[in-house]
Amino acid sequence: MKAFLFKIYMLLFMVLVVFFIVVIWNVTFGHIVHEYYERQKVNDITALKGSNEQEVEKSTFEKVILESDERVKNYLGYKILEETRIKGHFHHIGFDIGPDKRSYCVKCHGDIPHDAVKEIRAFLNMHTFFVGCQTCHIKLEGKNKTGVFKWYNRMSGEIVDSPVKTARPGTYKAKIIPFERVNGQLQRIDNDERIAFALEYSKREKTLTEGQKSRAIKLIHKLVSKKPVQCEECHQKDNPLLPFEAIGYPKERVDSITSTEVVGMIKNYTKFYMPKMLTPEEAKKK
Amino acid sequence: MSLKIALKNYFILFLPAITIMLFMPATSFSADIGNCLLCHKYPGISRVDEEGKLKLFYVNEDIFNNSVHAKVKCDGCHTDIKEIPHKHAIKVDCLVECHIIEPASKKKFSHKDVQTFINKSVHGVIDNKGKEKKFKEDFPTCKSCHDNPLYRPISFFKRVRPGISEQSLGRCRVCHKSEDFIYRSYNHVTTRLHPLNIAGVCAKCHNDLALVTRHGLSTKAVYSYGETFHGKAASFLDERIPNCLDCHVSKGESVHQMLTHKDPNASTSEQNKGKICTTIDCHPSASPKLAKYGVHSEFNLTQSPAQYFFTVFFIVLTGGTLLPLMVIIFLDIVRRFFPNASIGGRK
């Protein structure tokens, strides 16, 4: 036993020594090597200097997508405001948009899925931040309609209390999700089975034939309605889709959301817009 | 995304809003920003544009109210937005005359003068012969250096530190009665960016190797600043350390009037350099020779040989002793693991 502990102790000691070797290398000779290559790069550019051409930057995936998430720190003294830098952005963002880990729709469609309809795409994406995809894209009708909606945490996926009264409008770390009735039991619509199916598909996509893929996509979208929920269905005084009080909106917020001012403004946006019938199949044909 | 980053994001989500609310005085103020924030207060209001770039139309209300422009109405800058829905907005002109009245001249306020300072500086696009400089798209505009500046007051009362000096406010209150006025005036006069954030502004261009070489500059200035004592102290958030402007702007001039060190009028020119170091706030008792210290010395044999050999000497000394030592310890441990191992029969 003692010998064993000694072995472990020595092993840890060995790891520590290797760690020190790496650190010392990096701050000493590694540093010189790094500097050497940096200098080398300058020389390449100096060679170009004579020409009046500005090097056209290649837009690699790395540059455009990965590096575009640069972060800045504003040292304000009483705190450090750290935020994503979006090139050319003037106003401050102030917090990060934490990922929605529960939604399997965003795994394929992304966090900013709406683009097709110019008039309202920014609005749709605005709602997507606090309303789950299924709330708008799955219409439970007739006897399937439960009228029950709850908030789920973006990170843990769990059902949580309404965040409405604890944060500025729309800045919640939770989203609204509808509930369906299965065998008389209320159950959230993004159940584990559906998530597992979508995940499985993503994993095996490469090995599937085109036919299998279409079938899988169709199954994933089986619940998705042809016509998503329209603005007015939520923004109306009588019988809005969402039970605002039940999901924690105080009366004055409900009045604002369904006020004639807001509804009138929405009408302005949707005046010239004809809702399109969506189907994954049709989209494929296009 | 790793768990660590994810957790961090999660935390940051609410931290700023809360801290700013705490920081703001009880008499919270805010511009009468009409109804723009009805929609623009929602963080998700966004889309992806035709070039694949994220367009985020979100304006953080708490942070906006703590910015220098808090009293400017949205349409004071976004002058073309008159109707809802609005079409593609034209770019904001920072030099527009706004509705704010400048108290001394009683005229409508504008930033036009800043542009004239920039035109006279090394960052102006037109050279002194009236010709356009080469690579004119490399030169900064207001928006390449500034985002919406946040109030960052400095207390000078006994010590220099970020924040508001309560003792100073006590003196303001003798004559001025409006807390809001006092709070804003204090902020307005004492707000300064942190040296690291100033360096960050310049880094966008002055750390860009391609740009530096295109313009025949000899150093990645922000990088080399960071390598010196000044930069190192700045990264420990020291407030008194010189930032780029302390050296590159002559006393009393606009911070926008930076000149090339080849210009004899520049604060950094060969003949003026000495005066930077010996100002009363910095090294008052130093001899002007101190200016020989390479404030932008890169790790480069041709540019600063003394620094170069000095650094290489210490690197070799440190690495040359510590690395073999570590290797010996490592071998020693290996031996303890296999006390009886032997190579080629020798023990």
XYZ file of C-alpha atoms in Angstrom, chain B residues 171-301:
131
model
C -18.288 70.388 -2.987
C -20.534 70.457 -6.064
C -23.621 70.250 -3.872
C -22.733 73.563 -2.194
C -23.918 75.433 -5.284
C -25.746 72.936 -7.471
C -28.953 71.363 -6.291
C -29.880 68.846 -8.972
C -28.314 65.457 -8.247
C -28.788 64.455 -11.842
C -26.931 67.541 -13.052
C -24.081 66.982 -10.593
C -23.777 63.338 -11.465
C -23.672 63.979 -15.164
C -21.320 66.950 -14.976
C -18.869 64.990 -12.864
C -18.965 62.152 -15.334
C -18.745 64.435 -18.320
C -15.606 66.162 -17.135
C -13.715 63.254 -15.623
C -14.535 60.384 -17.958
C -11.415 58.772 -19.412
C -10.878 55.491 -21.153
C -8.601 53.033 -19.429
C -5.071 52.960 -20.958
C -5.702 49.386 -22.078
C -8.882 50.359 -23.882
C -7.111 53.253 -25.596
C -4.437 50.820 -26.694
C -7.222 48.515 -27.857
C -8.579 51.272 -30.084
C -5.202 51.801 -31.713
C -4.500 48.068 -31.889
C -7.144 47.586 -34.563
C -4.689 49.211 -36.960
C -1.356 49.585 -35.219
C -1.075 45.899 -34.443
C -2.063 44.932 -37.951
C 1.217 43.876 -39.519
C 0.025 44.423 -43.057
C -1.089 47.973 -42.300
C 2.062 48.768 -40.327
C 4.281 47.731 -43.204
C 2.107 49.355 -45.869
C 2.677 52.680 -44.171
C 6.331 52.166 -43.450
C 5.930 52.255 -39.693
C 8.651 50.507 -37.754
C 6.707 48.812 -35.012
C 3.504 47.069 -34.110
C 3.032 49.929 -31.684
C 0.527 48.423 -29.296
C 2.402 45.165 -29.110
C 5.679 46.917 -28.379
C 3.978 49.191 -25.839
C 2.746 46.037 -24.140
C 6.301 44.681 -24.003
C 7.614 47.652 -22.063
C 7.175 48.588 -18.445
C 4.412 51.069 -19.327
C 2.302 48.467 -21.050
C 2.912 45.842 -18.407
C 1.781 48.222 -15.676
C -1.281 49.126 -17.734
C -2.225 45.473 -17.904
C -2.268 45.463 -14.114
C -4.922 48.171 -14.497
C -2.721 50.962 -13.181
C -4.434 54.300 -13.795
C -1.384 56.545 -13.661
C 0.584 54.849 -16.377
C 1.003 56.809 -19.628
C -1.355 55.742 -22.386
C -0.744 56.336 -26.092
C -2.198 59.836 -25.917
C -0.096 61.037 -22.999
C 2.970 60.750 -25.184
C 1.600 61.338 -28.660
C -0.455 64.458 -28.037
C 1.120 67.775 -27.140
C -0.197 69.206 -23.885
C -3.354 71.224 -24.370
C -4.074 69.950 -27.856
C -7.022 67.799 -28.855
C -6.291 64.131 -28.368
C -7.065 63.758 -32.042
C -4.086 65.802 -33.107
C -1.392 63.157 -33.223
C 1.580 63.858 -35.461
C 4.255 61.684 -36.968
C 7.501 61.643 -35.005
C 9.215 62.961 -38.142
C 7.293 66.225 -37.751
C 9.374 68.610 -35.606
C 6.169 69.886 -33.948
C 5.250 66.424 -32.728
C 5.541 65.701 -29.038
C 7.473 62.581 -30.011
C 9.926 64.274 -32.362
C 13.651 63.919 -31.662
C 13.881 67.383 -30.040
C 10.610 67.256 -28.034
C 10.824 63.687 -26.805
C 12.726 64.565 -23.641
C 9.924 66.786 -22.419
C 7.415 63.924 -22.400
C 9.266 61.959 -19.757
C 10.125 64.848 -17.484
C 6.632 66.271 -17.048
C 5.599 66.899 -13.487
C 3.270 63.908 -13.418
C 5.849 61.384 -14.608
C 9.597 61.572 -14.053
C 10.099 65.230 -13.014
C 13.647 64.749 -11.773
C 14.867 62.692 -14.713
C 17.355 64.026 -17.209
C 16.097 64.480 -20.774
C 18.363 61.585 -21.699
C 15.717 59.268 -20.301
C 13.973 59.731 -23.640
C 16.555 57.406 -25.151
C 14.647 54.583 -23.494
C 12.947 52.647 -26.275
C 9.273 53.044 -25.507
C 8.409 50.993 -28.574
C 11.380 48.726 -28.664
C 10.532 45.509 -30.376
C 12.405 42.327 -29.838
C 14.484 42.936 -32.914
C 18.219 42.964 -33.540
